[in-house]
C-alpha positions as a LaTeX table, in Angstrom:
\begin{tabular}{lrrr}
\hline
Residue & $x$ (\AA) & $y$ (\AA) & $z$ (\AA) \\
\hline
Met1 & $-0.03$ & 0.11 & 0.00 \\
Lys2 & 2.62 & 2.69 & 0.84 \\
Arg3 & 4.71 & 1.84 & $-2.22$ \\
Phe4 & 1.66 & 2.56 & $-4.29$ \\
Val5 & 1.14 & 5.78 & $-2.52$ \\
Tyr6 & 4.67 & 6.90 & $-3.00$ \\
Lys7 & 4.26 & 6.00 & $-6.63$ \\
Leu8 & 1.34 & 8.06 & $-6.72$ \\
Ser9 & 2.99 & 10.87 & $-5.00$ \\
Ala10 & 5.74 & 10.66 & $-7.73$ \\
Leu11 & 3.24 & 10.64 & $-10.40$ \\
Gly12 & 1.81 & 14.00 & $-9.26$ \\
Leu13 & 5.22 & 15.37 & $-8.96$ \\
Val14 & 5.77 & 14.72 & $-12.72$ \\
Leu15 & 2.22 & 16.26 & $-13.41$ \\
Gly16 & 2.91 & 18.91 & $-11.85$ \\
Ile17 & 6.30 & 19.63 & $-13.74$ \\
Ser18 & 4.74 & 18.75 & $-17.07$ \\
Ile19 & 2.03 & 21.31 & $-16.62$ \\
Ser20 & 4.39 & 24.34 & $-15.74$ \\
Ala21 & 7.01 & 23.32 & $-18.64$ \\
Pro22 & 5.09 & 24.49 & $-21.57$ \\
Ala23 & 5.14 & 28.17 & $-20.02$ \\
Ala24 & 8.99 & 28.21 & $-21.17$ \\
Trp25 & 7.60 & 27.11 & $-25.07$ \\
Ala26 & 5.94 & 30.24 & $-25.03$ \\
Gln27 & 8.96 & 32.51 & $-24.84$ \\
Ser28 & 9.62 & 34.80 & $-27.85$ \\
Leu29 & 12.35 & 34.31 & $-30.40$ \\
Val30 & 15.31 & 36.58 & $-29.72$ \\
Leu31 & 17.04 & 37.81 & $-32.77$ \\
Glu32 & 20.35 & 38.99 & $-32.06$ \\
Thr33 & 21.81 & 39.29 & $-35.75$ \\
Gly34 & 21.10 & 38.86 & $-39.33$ \\
His35 & 18.87 & 39.97 & $-42.22$ \\
Ile36 & 15.39 & 41.18 & $-41.06$ \\
Asp37 & 12.52 & 42.73 & $-42.82$ \\
Ala38 & 10.72 & 43.76 & $-39.94$ \\
Phe39 & 7.57 & 45.15 & $-41.74$ \\
Asn40 & 7.01 & 42.77 & $-44.25$ \\
Val41 & 3.90 & 43.48 & $-46.12$ \\
Thr42 & 2.21 & 41.29 & $-48.39$ \\
Ala43 & $-1.37$ & 41.10 & $-50.47$ \\
Glu44 & $-3.60$ & 38.37 & $-49.17$ \\
Asp45 & $-7.48$ & 37.69 & $-50.31$ \\
Gly46 & $-7.63$ & 41.23 & $-51.68$ \\
Gly47 & $-6.31$ & 42.85 & $-48.39$ \\
Leu48 & $-2.80$ & 43.57 & $-46.70$ \\
Lys49 & $-0.92$ & 41.32 & $-44.28$ \\
Leu50 & 1.56 & 42.56 & $-42.01$ \\
Thr51 & 4.69 & 39.78 & $-40.57$ \\
Leu52 & 8.23 & 39.65 & $-39.65$ \\
Lys53 & 10.42 & 37.86 & $-42.37$ \\
Glu54 & 13.94 & 37.08 & $-41.34$ \\
Asp55 & 16.83 & 35.07 & $-42.63$ \\
Ala56 & 18.50 & 34.54 & $-39.29$ \\
Thr57 & 16.95 & 30.98 & $-38.31$ \\
Gly58 & 16.35 & 30.09 & $-41.76$ \\
Gln59 & 15.45 & 31.39 & $-45.48$ \\
His60 & 12.58 & 33.89 & $-45.50$ \\
Val61 & 11.37 & 32.68 & $-42.35$ \\
Leu62 & 7.74 & 34.50 & $-41.48$ \\
His63 & 6.56 & 35.19 & $-37.62$ \\
Asp64 & 3.81 & 37.01 & $-36.01$ \\
Pro65 & 5.48 & 40.17 & $-34.81$ \\
Gln66 & 4.45 & 39.95 & $-31.30$ \\
Asp67 & 6.18 & 36.51 & $-31.35$ \\
Val68 & 9.78 & 37.96 & $-31.91$ \\
Ile69 & 12.23 & 40.11 & $-29.73$ \\
Leu70 & 14.66 & 42.49 & $-31.67$ \\
Lys71 & 17.74 & 42.69 & $-29.87$ \\
Val72 & 20.21 & 45.30 & $-30.13$ \\
Lys73 & 23.07 & 44.63 & $-28.53$ \\
Gln74 & 25.39 & 46.72 & $-26.19$ \\
Glu75 & 28.19 & 46.97 & $-28.67$ \\
Ala76 & 25.91 & 48.92 & $-30.89$ \\
Met77 & 26.08 & 52.02 & $-28.90$ \\
Asn78 & 28.33 & 54.83 & $-31.19$ \\
Glu79 & 29.05 & 57.92 & $-30.03$ \\
Asp80 & 29.57 & 59.34 & $-33.48$ \\
Val81 & 26.02 & 59.49 & $-33.85$ \\
Ala82 & 25.82 & 62.89 & $-31.85$ \\
Asn83 & 27.36 & 64.41 & $-34.89$ \\
Val84 & 24.25 & 63.82 & $-37.01$ \\
Ala85 & 22.82 & 67.30 & $-36.53$ \\
Glu86 & 19.13 & 66.08 & $-36.42$ \\
Ile87 & 19.99 & 63.64 & $-33.32$ \\
Gly88 & 22.65 & 65.49 & $-31.65$ \\
Lys89 & 23.78 & 62.63 & $-28.90$ \\
Pro90 & 25.29 & 59.24 & $-28.84$ \\
Gly91 & 23.14 & 56.61 & $-29.36$ \\
Tyr92 & 22.47 & 52.86 & $-29.95$ \\
Leu93 & 23.21 & 52.76 & $-33.80$ \\
Leu94 & 21.89 & 50.03 & $-36.23$ \\
Pro95 & 23.62 & 50.95 & $-39.76$ \\
Met96 & 22.09 & 50.75 & $-43.13$ \\
Ala97 & 24.63 & 48.61 & $-44.38$ \\
Gln98 & 24.87 & 45.19 & $-42.82$ \\
Asp99 & 27.25 & 44.64 & $-39.96$ \\
Ala100 & 27.28 & 40.86 & $-39.34$ \\
Gly101 & 27.44 & 41.29 & $-35.12$ \\
Leu102 & 24.02 & 43.05 & $-35.23$ \\
Ile103 & 20.50 & 42.53 & $-36.39$ \\
Trp104 & 20.04 & 44.31 & $-39.71$ \\
Pro105 & 16.37 & 45.23 & $-39.95$ \\
Gly106 & 14.28 & 46.85 & $-42.95$ \\
Trp107 & 10.87 & 46.54 & $-44.60$ \\
Asp108 & 9.67 & 45.02 & $-47.80$ \\
Thr109 & 6.32 & 45.63 & $-49.36$ \\
Gln110 & 7.22 & 44.22 & $-52.69$ \\
Gly111 & 4.49 & 41.24 & $-51.95$ \\
Val112 & 1.58 & 43.48 & $-52.26$ \\
Arg113 & 2.03 & 44.17 & $-56.06$ \\
Glu114 & 0.56 & 40.59 & $-56.98$ \\
Gly115 & $-2.65$ & 42.14 & $-55.27$ \\
Gly116 & $-2.77$ & 45.10 & $-57.47$ \\
Phe117 & $-1.48$ & 47.76 & $-54.76$ \\
Ser118 & 0.82 & 50.40 & $-56.17$ \\
Ala119 & 1.61 & 52.39 & $-53.00$ \\
Ile120 & 1.85 & 51.10 & $-49.35$ \\
Asp121 & 1.90 & 53.38 & $-46.05$ \\
Ile122 & 3.29 & 51.98 & $-43.19$ \\
Asn123 & 2.03 & 53.60 & $-40.14$ \\
Phe124 & 3.78 & 53.77 & $-36.70$ \\
Asn125 & 0.14 & 53.88 & $-34.51$ \\
Lys126 & 2.31 & 53.87 & $-31.31$ \\
Val127 & 5.96 & 54.16 & $-30.38$ \\
Ser128 & 6.93 & 53.88 & $-26.95$ \\
Gly129 & 10.20 & 53.63 & $-24.81$ \\
Pro130 & 12.39 & 55.16 & $-22.63$ \\
Gly131 & 14.35 & 57.03 & $-25.33$ \\
Glu132 & 13.79 & 58.57 & $-28.62$ \\
Val133 & 14.14 & 56.55 & $-31.97$ \\
Tyr134 & 15.54 & 57.99 & $-35.10$ \\
Met135 & 15.61 & 56.59 & $-38.82$ \\
Phe136 & 17.57 & 58.04 & $-41.77$ \\
Lys137 & 19.22 & 57.04 & $-44.79$ \\
Thr138 & 22.89 & 57.87 & $-45.40$ \\
Gly139 & 23.75 & 59.49 & $-48.65$ \\
Ser140 & 26.25 & 59.07 & $-51.20$ \\
Phe141 & 28.76 & 61.90 & $-49.86$ \\
Gly142 & 28.03 & 61.15 & $-46.38$ \\
Gly143 & 24.90 & 63.54 & $-45.84$ \\
Thr144 & 21.58 & 62.20 & $-44.37$ \\
Glu145 & 18.16 & 62.16 & $-45.38$ \\
Ser146 & 14.91 & 61.28 & $-43.81$ \\
Leu147 & 12.52 & 58.26 & $-44.95$ \\
Leu148 & 9.76 & 59.39 & $-42.88$ \\
Ala149 & 6.53 & 61.20 & $-44.43$ \\
Gly150 & 7.07 & 64.88 & $-43.50$ \\
Gly151 & 10.85 & 64.72 & $-43.81$ \\
Asn152 & 11.31 & 63.99 & $-39.75$ \\
Tyr153 & 14.22 & 62.14 & $-38.48$ \\
Glu154 & 12.60 & 61.01 & $-35.23$ \\
Leu155 & 10.18 & 58.04 & $-35.30$ \\
Thr156 & 7.18 & 59.01 & $-32.88$ \\
Ser157 & 3.36 & 57.86 & $-32.33$ \\
Gly158 & 1.74 & 58.99 & $-35.74$ \\
Ser159 & 4.90 & 58.49 & $-37.79$ \\
Ser160 & 4.65 & 57.06 & $-41.35$ \\
Ile161 & 6.50 & 55.42 & $-44.49$ \\
His162 & 5.34 & 55.83 & $-47.74$ \\
Gln163 & 6.27 & 53.58 & $-50.24$ \\
Asp164 & 5.70 & 54.52 & $-53.92$ \\
Pro165 & 6.54 & 51.93 & $-55.77$ \\
Pro166 & 6.63 & 49.12 & $-52.96$ \\
Ser167 & 10.09 & 48.36 & $-52.45$ \\
His168 & 12.62 & 46.43 & $-50.14$ \\
Val169 & 14.58 & 48.94 & $-47.87$ \\
His170 & 17.06 & 49.10 & $-45.07$ \\
Thr171 & 18.08 & 52.36 & $-43.27$ \\
Asn172 & 19.91 & 53.47 & $-40.09$ \\
Trp173 & 18.39 & 52.88 & $-36.68$ \\
Val174 & 19.16 & 54.91 & $-33.63$ \\
Phe175 & 18.09 & 54.38 & $-29.99$ \\
Thr176 & 19.03 & 56.67 & $-27.66$ \\
Glu177 & 18.55 & 54.99 & $-24.35$ \\
Pro178 & 18.67 & 51.36 & $-23.07$ \\
Gly179 & 15.68 & 49.55 & $-22.45$ \\
Thr180 & 12.31 & 48.12 & $-24.19$ \\
Tyr181 & 10.72 & 49.89 & $-26.69$ \\
Thr182 & 7.59 & 49.04 & $-28.43$ \\
Met183 & 6.29 & 49.85 & $-32.16$ \\
Cys184 & 2.55 & 49.12 & $-32.79$ \\
Val185 & 2.54 & 49.14 & $-36.81$ \\
Gln186 & 0.03 & 48.62 & $-39.39$ \\
Ala187 & 0.13 & 49.10 & $-43.60$ \\
Thr188 & $-2.50$ & 50.60 & $-45.13$ \\
Gly189 & $-3.17$ & 51.25 & $-49.18$ \\
Asn190 & $-6.03$ & 51.62 & $-51.55$ \\
Gly191 & $-8.73$ & 51.65 & $-48.88$ \\
Ser192 & $-7.03$ & 48.57 & $-47.26$ \\
Ser193 & $-5.53$ & 48.04 & $-44.00$ \\
Ser194 & $-3.29$ & 45.15 & $-42.57$ \\
Asn195 & $-3.42$ & 43.85 & $-39.04$ \\
Val196 & $-1.74$ & 45.88 & $-36.09$ \\
Gly197 & 1.85 & 44.45 & $-35.63$ \\
Lys198 & 3.48 & 44.59 & $-32.10$ \\
Tyr199 & 7.13 & 44.82 & $-32.20$ \\
Val200 & 9.39 & 44.56 & $-29.00$ \\
Trp201 & 12.98 & 45.82 & $-29.39$ \\
Gln202 & 15.30 & 45.29 & $-26.50$ \\
Val203 & 18.38 & 48.05 & $-26.66$ \\
Gly204 & 21.71 & 47.61 & $-24.92$ \\
Asp205 & 21.98 & 46.41 & $-21.16$ \\
Gly206 & 19.57 & 47.37 & $-18.51$ \\
Gly207 & 17.16 & 50.12 & $-18.66$ \\
Pro208 & 13.19 & 49.94 & $-18.34$ \\
Asn209 & 11.60 & 46.75 & $-19.48$ \\
Asn210 & 8.08 & 48.02 & $-19.98$ \\
Val211 & 6.19 & 46.45 & $-23.18$ \\
Ala212 & 3.26 & 48.81 & $-24.31$ \\
Asp213 & 0.18 & 47.56 & $-25.14$ \\
Cys214 & $-1.07$ & 47.92 & $-28.74$ \\
Asp215 & $-4.91$ & 47.25 & $-28.25$ \\
Gly216 & $-7.09$ & 50.30 & $-29.90$ \\
Thr217 & $-4.06$ & 51.45 & $-32.03$ \\
Ala218 & $-5.67$ & 50.64 & $-35.32$ \\
Ala219 & $-5.05$ & 53.64 & $-37.70$ \\
Pro220 & $-7.94$ & 54.78 & $-39.84$ \\
Val221 & $-8.22$ & 53.88 & $-43.38$ \\
Ala222 & $-7.86$ & 56.63 & $-46.17$ \\
Ala223 & $-9.09$ & 56.20 & $-49.41$ \\
Ser224 & $-5.65$ & 56.23 & $-50.88$ \\
Pro225 & $-2.35$ & 56.49 & $-49.88$ \\
Ser226 & $-1.10$ & 59.98 & $-49.09$ \\
Lys227 & 0.80 & 61.83 & $-51.82$ \\
Val228 & 4.23 & 62.47 & $-50.08$ \\
Lys229 & 7.76 & 61.45 & $-50.69$ \\
Ser230 & 8.38 & 57.63 & $-51.19$ \\
Ala231 & 11.35 & 56.10 & $-49.33$ \\
Ser232 & 13.92 & 54.66 & $-51.94$ \\
Ala233 & 15.35 & 51.13 & $-51.77$ \\
Thr234 & 18.88 & 51.37 & $-50.27$ \\
Ser235 & 19.68 & 47.47 & $-49.93$ \\
Thr236 & 22.27 & 45.92 & $-52.01$ \\
Lys237 & 20.48 & 42.60 & $-51.75$ \\
Lys238 & 17.09 & 42.15 & $-52.68$ \\
Ala239 & 14.95 & 39.73 & $-50.82$ \\
Ala240 & 12.65 & 37.27 & $-52.75$ \\
Pro241 & 8.92 & 37.23 & $-51.73$ \\
Ala242 & 8.06 & 35.07 & $-49.04$ \\
Ala243 & 7.08 & 31.40 & $-50.39$ \\
Lys244 & 4.33 & 30.98 & $-48.02$ \\
Lys245 & 1.23 & 33.17 & $-47.34$ \\
Gln246 & 0.38 & 31.97 & $-44.17$ \\
Leu247 & 2.62 & 31.79 & $-40.65$ \\
Pro248 & 4.06 & 28.44 & $-40.14$ \\
Asp249 & 1.84 & 25.75 & $-38.22$ \\
Thr250 & 4.11 & 25.08 & $-34.80$ \\
Gly251 & 1.27 & 22.80 & $-33.77$ \\
Pro252 & $-0.81$ & 22.72 & $-30.42$ \\
Asn253 & $-0.21$ & 25.63 & $-28.30$ \\
Phe254 & 1.23 & 25.00 & $-24.84$ \\
Met255 & $-2.31$ & 25.64 & $-23.38$ \\
Thr256 & $-3.71$ & 22.94 & $-25.38$ \\
Leu257 & $-1.05$ & 20.87 & $-24.32$ \\
Ser258 & $-1.44$ & 21.61 & $-20.74$ \\
Phe259 & $-4.95$ & 20.69 & $-20.70$ \\
Ile260 & $-4.40$ & 17.38 & $-22.27$ \\
Val261 & $-1.73$ & 16.46 & $-19.62$ \\
Leu262 & $-3.74$ & 17.76 & $-17.05$ \\
Gly263 & $-6.78$ & 15.59 & $-18.09$ \\
Leu264 & $-4.41$ & 12.49 & $-18.30$ \\
Gly265 & $-3.19$ & 13.17 & $-14.94$ \\
Leu266 & $-6.69$ & 13.66 & $-13.65$ \\
Met267 & $-7.79$ & 10.15 & $-15.34$ \\
Val268 & $-4.51$ & 8.28 & $-13.34$ \\
Phe269 & $-5.08$ & 10.08 & $-10.04$ \\
Gly270 & $-8.74$ & 8.72 & $-9.91$ \\
Ala271 & $-7.72$ & 5.54 & $-10.86$ \\
Gly272 & $-5.53$ & 5.29 & $-7.98$ \\
Met273 & $-7.75$ & 6.40 & $-5.55$ \\
Val274 & $-10.02$ & 3.75 & $-6.55$ \\
Arg275 & $-7.51$ & 1.30 & $-6.07$ \\
Leu276 & $-6.75$ & 2.91 & $-2.76$ \\
Val277 & $-10.20$ & 2.48 & $-1.69$ \\
Arg278 & $-10.55$ & $-0.96$ & $-2.73$ \\
Ala279 & $-7.51$ & $-1.94$ & $-1.02$ \\
Gly280 & $-8.92$ & $-0.40$ & 2.03 \\
Gln281 & $-11.99$ & $-2.14$ & 1.97 \\
Ala282 & $-10.27$ & $-5.66$ & 1.23 \\
Gly283 & $-8.14$ & $-4.97$ & 4.49 \\
Lys284 & $-11.07$ & $-4.52$ & 6.82 \\
\hline
\end{tabular}
């Protein structure tokens, strides 16, 4: 009898571990290096879809943006950024030209052409973080140029990028303070709007670690894209359109697996209790 009780207790311990373990599976993928089209816009079923596409873990791998953390390493800190007049302070720099030791984020809107979209706006409905975020292009003779509609260099809530025609672009990114930044992004064009993508950036070592919420940040859909300066393609490498139109199926999520394991555990526990009761009655 005691041996059976010990086995049942051990089973309960294993069951508890099994139920708690799937929480680790829900952790985000952290990208620290490699080519990333953070704002990957494609046409789907007459509308627009926003995903994140990366070549760090494979070739043109698609993700829901909220499942990825974009890590800007401490070594990205660059004092020379202070020499850019529009910035005037040092910051964490992700250069327009690829640095093998850092992530290389950009965007790709070429996938909308097959849906009949001739221009796309990438809208930053919310930008939140401990410091400022800047985006700019380096010119042929060392000058700088804005890629944001309106000619601004600082990326703030309400900023947008106008792509006409749809292009594949990489640019300079600067974050002025360490910590966690959140961007709530949505693509619009020809009266259609994409899902709102939640992008989380972890910059440097330390700093505030607050992730903002993207609920209720959908932008109003304009009848047609605004007539403003378009961001020009700057990458020396052209990414092919994503091979798949849907995010990869990774199987049952961790909540489903937890309930399955819990159900099996309760069945075993119930059977054990029946045996205990019967054994007790037999001993009388």
